[in-house]
CSV table of C-alpha atoms in Angstrom, one decimal:
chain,number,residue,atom,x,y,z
A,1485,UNK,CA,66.8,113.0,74.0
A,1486,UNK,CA,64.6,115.9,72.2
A,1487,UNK,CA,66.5,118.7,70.5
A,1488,UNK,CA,66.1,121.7,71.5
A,1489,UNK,CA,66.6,124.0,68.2
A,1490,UNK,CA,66.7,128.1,68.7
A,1491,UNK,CA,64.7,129.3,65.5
A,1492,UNK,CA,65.6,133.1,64.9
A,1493,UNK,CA,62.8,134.6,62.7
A,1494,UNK,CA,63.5,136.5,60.0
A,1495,UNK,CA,61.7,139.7,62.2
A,1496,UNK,CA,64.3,140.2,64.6
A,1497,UNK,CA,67.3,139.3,61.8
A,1498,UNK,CA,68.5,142.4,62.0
A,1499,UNK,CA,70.4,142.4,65.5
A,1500,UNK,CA,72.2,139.0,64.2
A,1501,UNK,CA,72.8,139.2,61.0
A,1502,UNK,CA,75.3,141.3,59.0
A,1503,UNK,CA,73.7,140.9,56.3
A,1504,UNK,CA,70.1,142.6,56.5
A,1505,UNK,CA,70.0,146.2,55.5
A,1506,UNK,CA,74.0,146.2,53.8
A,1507,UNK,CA,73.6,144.6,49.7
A,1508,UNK,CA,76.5,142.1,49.1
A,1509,UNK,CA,80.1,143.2,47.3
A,1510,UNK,CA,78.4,146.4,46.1
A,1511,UNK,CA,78.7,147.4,50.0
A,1512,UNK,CA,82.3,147.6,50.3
A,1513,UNK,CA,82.8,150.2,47.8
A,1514,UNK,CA,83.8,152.6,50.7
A,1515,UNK,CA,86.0,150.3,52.4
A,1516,UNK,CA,89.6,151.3,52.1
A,1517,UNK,CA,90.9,149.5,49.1
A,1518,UNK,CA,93.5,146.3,49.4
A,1519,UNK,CA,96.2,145.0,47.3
A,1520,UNK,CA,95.0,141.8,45.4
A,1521,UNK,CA,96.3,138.8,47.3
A,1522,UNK,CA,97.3,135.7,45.6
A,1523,UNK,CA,96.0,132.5,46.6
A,1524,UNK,CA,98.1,129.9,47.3
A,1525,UNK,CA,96.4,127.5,45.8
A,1526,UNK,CA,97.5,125.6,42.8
A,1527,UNK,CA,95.8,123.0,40.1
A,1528,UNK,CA,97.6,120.1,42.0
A,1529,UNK,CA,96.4,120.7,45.4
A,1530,UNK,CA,94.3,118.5,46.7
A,1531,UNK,CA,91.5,118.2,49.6
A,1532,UNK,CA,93.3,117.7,52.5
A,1533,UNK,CA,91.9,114.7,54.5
A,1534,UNK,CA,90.3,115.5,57.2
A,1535,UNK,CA,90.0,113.0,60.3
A,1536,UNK,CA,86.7,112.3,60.8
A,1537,UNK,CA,86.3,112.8,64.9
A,1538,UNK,CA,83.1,111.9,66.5
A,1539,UNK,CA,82.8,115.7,68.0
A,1540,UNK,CA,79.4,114.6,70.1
A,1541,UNK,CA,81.7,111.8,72.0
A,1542,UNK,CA,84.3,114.5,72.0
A,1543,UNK,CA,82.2,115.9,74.6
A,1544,UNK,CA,83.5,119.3,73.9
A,1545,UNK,CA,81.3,122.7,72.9
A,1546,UNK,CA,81.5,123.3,69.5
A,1547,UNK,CA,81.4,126.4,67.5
A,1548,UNK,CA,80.9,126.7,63.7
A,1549,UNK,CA,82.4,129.6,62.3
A,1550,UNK,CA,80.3,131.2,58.9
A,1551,UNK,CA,81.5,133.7,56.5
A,1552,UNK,CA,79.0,135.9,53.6
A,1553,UNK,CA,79.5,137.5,50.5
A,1554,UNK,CA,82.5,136.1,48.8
A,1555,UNK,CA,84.6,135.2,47.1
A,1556,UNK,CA,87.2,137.6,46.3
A,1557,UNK,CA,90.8,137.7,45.7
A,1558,UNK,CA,91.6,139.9,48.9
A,1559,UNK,CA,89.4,139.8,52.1
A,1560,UNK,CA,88.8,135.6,51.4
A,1561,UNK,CA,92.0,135.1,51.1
A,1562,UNK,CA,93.0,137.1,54.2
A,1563,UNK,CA,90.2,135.4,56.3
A,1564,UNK,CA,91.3,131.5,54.7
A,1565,UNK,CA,95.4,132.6,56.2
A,1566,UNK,CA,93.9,133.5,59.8
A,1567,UNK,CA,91.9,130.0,59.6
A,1568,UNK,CA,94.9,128.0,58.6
A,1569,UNK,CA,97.5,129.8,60.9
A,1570,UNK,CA,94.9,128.9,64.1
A,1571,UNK,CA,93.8,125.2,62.6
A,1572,UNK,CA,90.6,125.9,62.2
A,1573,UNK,CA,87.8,125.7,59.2
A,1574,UNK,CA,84.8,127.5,58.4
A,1575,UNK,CA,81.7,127.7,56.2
A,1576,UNK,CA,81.2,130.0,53.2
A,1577,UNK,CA,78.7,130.7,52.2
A,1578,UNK,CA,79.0,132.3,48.4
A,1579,UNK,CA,77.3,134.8,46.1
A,1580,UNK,CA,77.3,133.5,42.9
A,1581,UNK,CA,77.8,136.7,40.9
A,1582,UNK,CA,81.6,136.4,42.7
A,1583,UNK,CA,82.3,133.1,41.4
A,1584,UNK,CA,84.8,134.0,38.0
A,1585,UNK,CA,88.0,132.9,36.7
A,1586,UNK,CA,89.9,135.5,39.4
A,1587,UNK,CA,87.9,133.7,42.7
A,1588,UNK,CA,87.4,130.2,41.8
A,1589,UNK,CA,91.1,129.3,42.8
A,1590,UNK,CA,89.6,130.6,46.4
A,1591,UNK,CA,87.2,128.6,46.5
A,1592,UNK,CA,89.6,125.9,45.9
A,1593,UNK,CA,91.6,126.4,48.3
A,1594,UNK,CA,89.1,127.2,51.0
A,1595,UNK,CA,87.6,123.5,49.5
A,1596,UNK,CA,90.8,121.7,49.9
A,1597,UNK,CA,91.5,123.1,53.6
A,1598,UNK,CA,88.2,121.2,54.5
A,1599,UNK,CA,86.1,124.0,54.6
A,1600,UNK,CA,82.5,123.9,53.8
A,1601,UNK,CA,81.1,126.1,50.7
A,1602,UNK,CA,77.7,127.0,50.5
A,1603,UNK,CA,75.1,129.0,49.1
A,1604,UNK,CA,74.2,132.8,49.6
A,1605,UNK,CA,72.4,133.0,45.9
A,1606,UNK,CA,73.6,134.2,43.1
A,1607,UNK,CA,72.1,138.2,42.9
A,1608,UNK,CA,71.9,138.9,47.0
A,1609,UNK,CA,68.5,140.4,46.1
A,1610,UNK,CA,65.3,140.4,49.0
A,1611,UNK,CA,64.2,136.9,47.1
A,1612,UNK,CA,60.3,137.1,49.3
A,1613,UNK,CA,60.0,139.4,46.2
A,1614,UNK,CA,60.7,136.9,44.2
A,1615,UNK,CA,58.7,133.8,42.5
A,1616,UNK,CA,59.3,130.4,42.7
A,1617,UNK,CA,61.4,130.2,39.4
A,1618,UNK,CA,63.5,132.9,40.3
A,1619,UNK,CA,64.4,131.6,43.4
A,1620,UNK,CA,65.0,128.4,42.2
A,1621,UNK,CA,67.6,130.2,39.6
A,1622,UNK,CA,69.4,132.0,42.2
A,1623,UNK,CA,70.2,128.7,44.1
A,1624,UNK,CA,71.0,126.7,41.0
A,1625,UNK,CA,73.8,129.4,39.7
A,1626,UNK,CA,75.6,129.0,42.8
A,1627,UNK,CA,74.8,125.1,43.0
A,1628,UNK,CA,76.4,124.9,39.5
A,1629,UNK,CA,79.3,126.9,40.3
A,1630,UNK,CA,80.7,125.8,43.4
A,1631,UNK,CA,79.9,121.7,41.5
A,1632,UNK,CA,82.2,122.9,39.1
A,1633,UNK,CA,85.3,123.7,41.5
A,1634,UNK,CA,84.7,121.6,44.1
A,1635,UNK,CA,82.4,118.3,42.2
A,1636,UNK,CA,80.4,118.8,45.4
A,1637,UNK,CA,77.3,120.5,46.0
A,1638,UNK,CA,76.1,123.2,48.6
A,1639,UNK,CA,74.6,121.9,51.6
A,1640,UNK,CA,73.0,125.2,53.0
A,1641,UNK,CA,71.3,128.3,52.2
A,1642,UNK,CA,71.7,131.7,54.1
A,1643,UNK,CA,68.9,134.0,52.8
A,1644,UNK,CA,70.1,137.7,52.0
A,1645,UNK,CA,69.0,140.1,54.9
A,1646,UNK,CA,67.8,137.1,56.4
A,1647,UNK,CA,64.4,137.6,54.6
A,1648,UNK,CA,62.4,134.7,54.3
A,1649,UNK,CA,58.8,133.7,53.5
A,1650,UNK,CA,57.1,130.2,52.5
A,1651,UNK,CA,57.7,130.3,49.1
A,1652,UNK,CA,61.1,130.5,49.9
A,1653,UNK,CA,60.8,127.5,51.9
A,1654,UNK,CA,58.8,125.6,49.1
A,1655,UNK,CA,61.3,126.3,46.3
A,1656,UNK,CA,65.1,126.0,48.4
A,1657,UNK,CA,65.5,122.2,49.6
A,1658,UNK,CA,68.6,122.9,52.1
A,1659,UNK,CA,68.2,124.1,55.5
A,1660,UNK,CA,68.0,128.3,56.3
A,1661,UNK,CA,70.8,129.3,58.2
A,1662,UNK,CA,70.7,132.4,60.1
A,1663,UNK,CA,73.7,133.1,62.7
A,1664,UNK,CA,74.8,134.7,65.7
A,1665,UNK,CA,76.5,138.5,64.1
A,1666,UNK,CA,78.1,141.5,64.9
A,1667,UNK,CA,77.1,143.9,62.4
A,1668,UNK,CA,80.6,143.6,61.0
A,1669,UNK,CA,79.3,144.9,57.1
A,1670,UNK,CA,79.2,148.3,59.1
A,1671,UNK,CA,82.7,149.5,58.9
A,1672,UNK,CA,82.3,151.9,62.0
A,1673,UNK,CA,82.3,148.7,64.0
A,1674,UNK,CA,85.4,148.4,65.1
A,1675,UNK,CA,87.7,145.0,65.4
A,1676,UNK,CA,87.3,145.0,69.4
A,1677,UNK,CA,83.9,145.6,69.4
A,1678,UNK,CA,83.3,142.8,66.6
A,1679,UNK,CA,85.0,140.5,68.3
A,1680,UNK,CA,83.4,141.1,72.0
A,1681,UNK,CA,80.4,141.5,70.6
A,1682,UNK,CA,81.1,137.8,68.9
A,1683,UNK,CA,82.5,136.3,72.4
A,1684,UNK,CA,79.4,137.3,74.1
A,1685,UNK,CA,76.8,135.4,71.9
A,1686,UNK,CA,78.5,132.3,71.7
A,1687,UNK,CA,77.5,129.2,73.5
A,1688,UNK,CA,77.6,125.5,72.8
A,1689,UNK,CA,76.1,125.2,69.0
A,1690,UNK,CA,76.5,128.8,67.7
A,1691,UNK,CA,76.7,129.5,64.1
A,1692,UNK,CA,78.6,132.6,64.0
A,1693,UNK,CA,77.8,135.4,61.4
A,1694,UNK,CA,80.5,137.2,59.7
A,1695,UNK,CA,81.5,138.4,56.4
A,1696,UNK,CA,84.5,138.3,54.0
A,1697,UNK,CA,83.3,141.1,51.6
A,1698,UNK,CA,86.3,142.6,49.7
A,1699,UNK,CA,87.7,145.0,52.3
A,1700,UNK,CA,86.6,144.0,55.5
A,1701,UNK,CA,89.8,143.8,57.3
A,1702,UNK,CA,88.2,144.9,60.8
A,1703,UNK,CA,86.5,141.0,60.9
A,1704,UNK,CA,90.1,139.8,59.7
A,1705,UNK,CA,91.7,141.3,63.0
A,1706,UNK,CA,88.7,140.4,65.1
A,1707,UNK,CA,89.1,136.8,64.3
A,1708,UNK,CA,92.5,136.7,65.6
A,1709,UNK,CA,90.9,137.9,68.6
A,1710,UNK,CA,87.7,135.3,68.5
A,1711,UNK,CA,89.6,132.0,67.3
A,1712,UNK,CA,92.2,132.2,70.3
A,1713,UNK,CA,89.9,132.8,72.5
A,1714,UNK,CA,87.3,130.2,72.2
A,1715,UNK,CA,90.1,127.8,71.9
A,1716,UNK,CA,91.1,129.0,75.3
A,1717,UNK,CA,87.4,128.1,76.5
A,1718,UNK,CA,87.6,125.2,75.4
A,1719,UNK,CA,85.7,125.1,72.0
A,1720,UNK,CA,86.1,123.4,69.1
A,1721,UNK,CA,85.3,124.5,65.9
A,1722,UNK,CA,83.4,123.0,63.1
A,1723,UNK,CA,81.7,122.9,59.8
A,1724,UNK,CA,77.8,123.8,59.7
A,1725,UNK,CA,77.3,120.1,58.6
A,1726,UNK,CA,79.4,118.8,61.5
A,1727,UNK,CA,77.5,120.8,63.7
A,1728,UNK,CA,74.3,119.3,62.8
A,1729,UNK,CA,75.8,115.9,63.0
A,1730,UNK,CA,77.1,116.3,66.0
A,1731,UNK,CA,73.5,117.2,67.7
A,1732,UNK,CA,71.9,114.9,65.8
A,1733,UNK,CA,70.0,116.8,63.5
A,1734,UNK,CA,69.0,115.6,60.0
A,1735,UNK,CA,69.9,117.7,57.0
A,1736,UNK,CA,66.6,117.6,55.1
A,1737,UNK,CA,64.9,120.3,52.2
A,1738,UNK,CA,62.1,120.4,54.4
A,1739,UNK,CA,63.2,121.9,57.1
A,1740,UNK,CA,61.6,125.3,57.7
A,1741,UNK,CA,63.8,126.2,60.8
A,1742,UNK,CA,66.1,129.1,60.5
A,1743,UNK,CA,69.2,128.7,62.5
A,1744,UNK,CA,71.8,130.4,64.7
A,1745,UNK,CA,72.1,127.8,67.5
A,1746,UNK,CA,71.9,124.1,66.8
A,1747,UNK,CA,71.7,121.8,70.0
């Protein structure tokens, strides 16, 4: 059967992605400030094992549910708790310049609840500027980083601000993922409207866009308000690699799509 795949250009990023327009942690310096929260996670936990479930025989719509712009120590850790409490795992998709000794244990533990970490580069900078060593830089520091807590690597790349250009494609060999968003990195949006906002774009094969940036408790709430629901529809939610599995799409480096729906 030929896949149909929704391609959202980096032109129009800006009505679906959180990210264009707001930089990465430095953009939650006015958010109200949180007390630290301490992961859970400790040197003997383990991966959990997750069942492998044939989700396109499941015959179910899936959902894969994407986060930006950690880790840290509060907001990550807040989102991982809401994602445990309903079952469900997402993607991460990391700035390397918030990998340290304080947010690695995150990582873990997001890692060993069978979430999926991936890479956001290390700076957050527009990389079109950028030249083809630079780029290749700012997807190796993450690369390295997340190898080192997890022993695996990343899998994807979501461009800051959704900005792309050839060279970009030539130098990163993972798949661009874009993502259904709800301009949650503005904090005037409020929980409600991130979450409607989230209920109305989804459909069978959405990637949604959100973002765990220290101090954005509004997307906290809103998931408890996003998770239940689609559950209650009927979804099932996945990893971005299980999502491409399950609609038969190839994980390739040269893939010059950008993504928000896969089917």
């Amino acid at each position: 059967m030929k896949k149909t795949i929704i391609l959202i250009m980096a032109m129009v990023s800006s009505l679906v992605c959180g990210c264009v327009g707001a930089p990465a942690e430095e953009s939650s310096s006015d958010s109200p400030s949180e007390p630290a929260v301490v992961s859970e996670t400790s040197e003997e936990t383990t991966k959990k094992e997750v069942e492998k479930v044939d989700y396109k025989a499941l015959g179910k719509p899936l959902v894969a549910l994407t986060f930006d712009d950690g880790p840290n120590i509060t907001t990550t850790v807040q989102v991982l708790d809401v994602l445990e409490e309903y079952g469900v795992r997402g993607s991460f998709f990391l700035v390397g310049n918030n990998i340290s000794d304080s947010t690695k244990d995150v990582v873990k533990r997001a890692y060993d609840m069978g979430c999926e970490i991936n890479n956001h580069s290390k700076t957050h900078s527009d990389m079109t500027k950028m030249t083809p060593e630079e780029i290749t830089a700012e997807i190796d520091f993450v690369r390295d980083k997340v190898k080192e807590i997890t022993g695996e690597d990343t899998k994807f790349f979501r461009p800051p601000y959704i900005a792309v250009n050839q060279t970009m494609y030539d130098a990163v060999d993972m798949p661009f993922i874009a993502g259904a968003g709800c301009n949650d990195w503005e904090d005037k949006v409020s929980a409600e409207e991130r979450a409607e906002r989230t209920l109305k774009q989804v459909k069978d094969g959405t990637i949604v866009l959100l973002h765990d940036m220290q101090g954005n408790s509004k997307t906290v709430e809103a998931l408890k308000t996003i998770i239940p629901e689609l559950q209650k529809q009927g979804y099932e939610f996945v990893t971005v690699s299980e999502l491409f599995e399950a609609k038969d799409i190839e994980i390739s480096g040269d893939d010059t799509g950008l993504y928000t729906v896969v089917g």
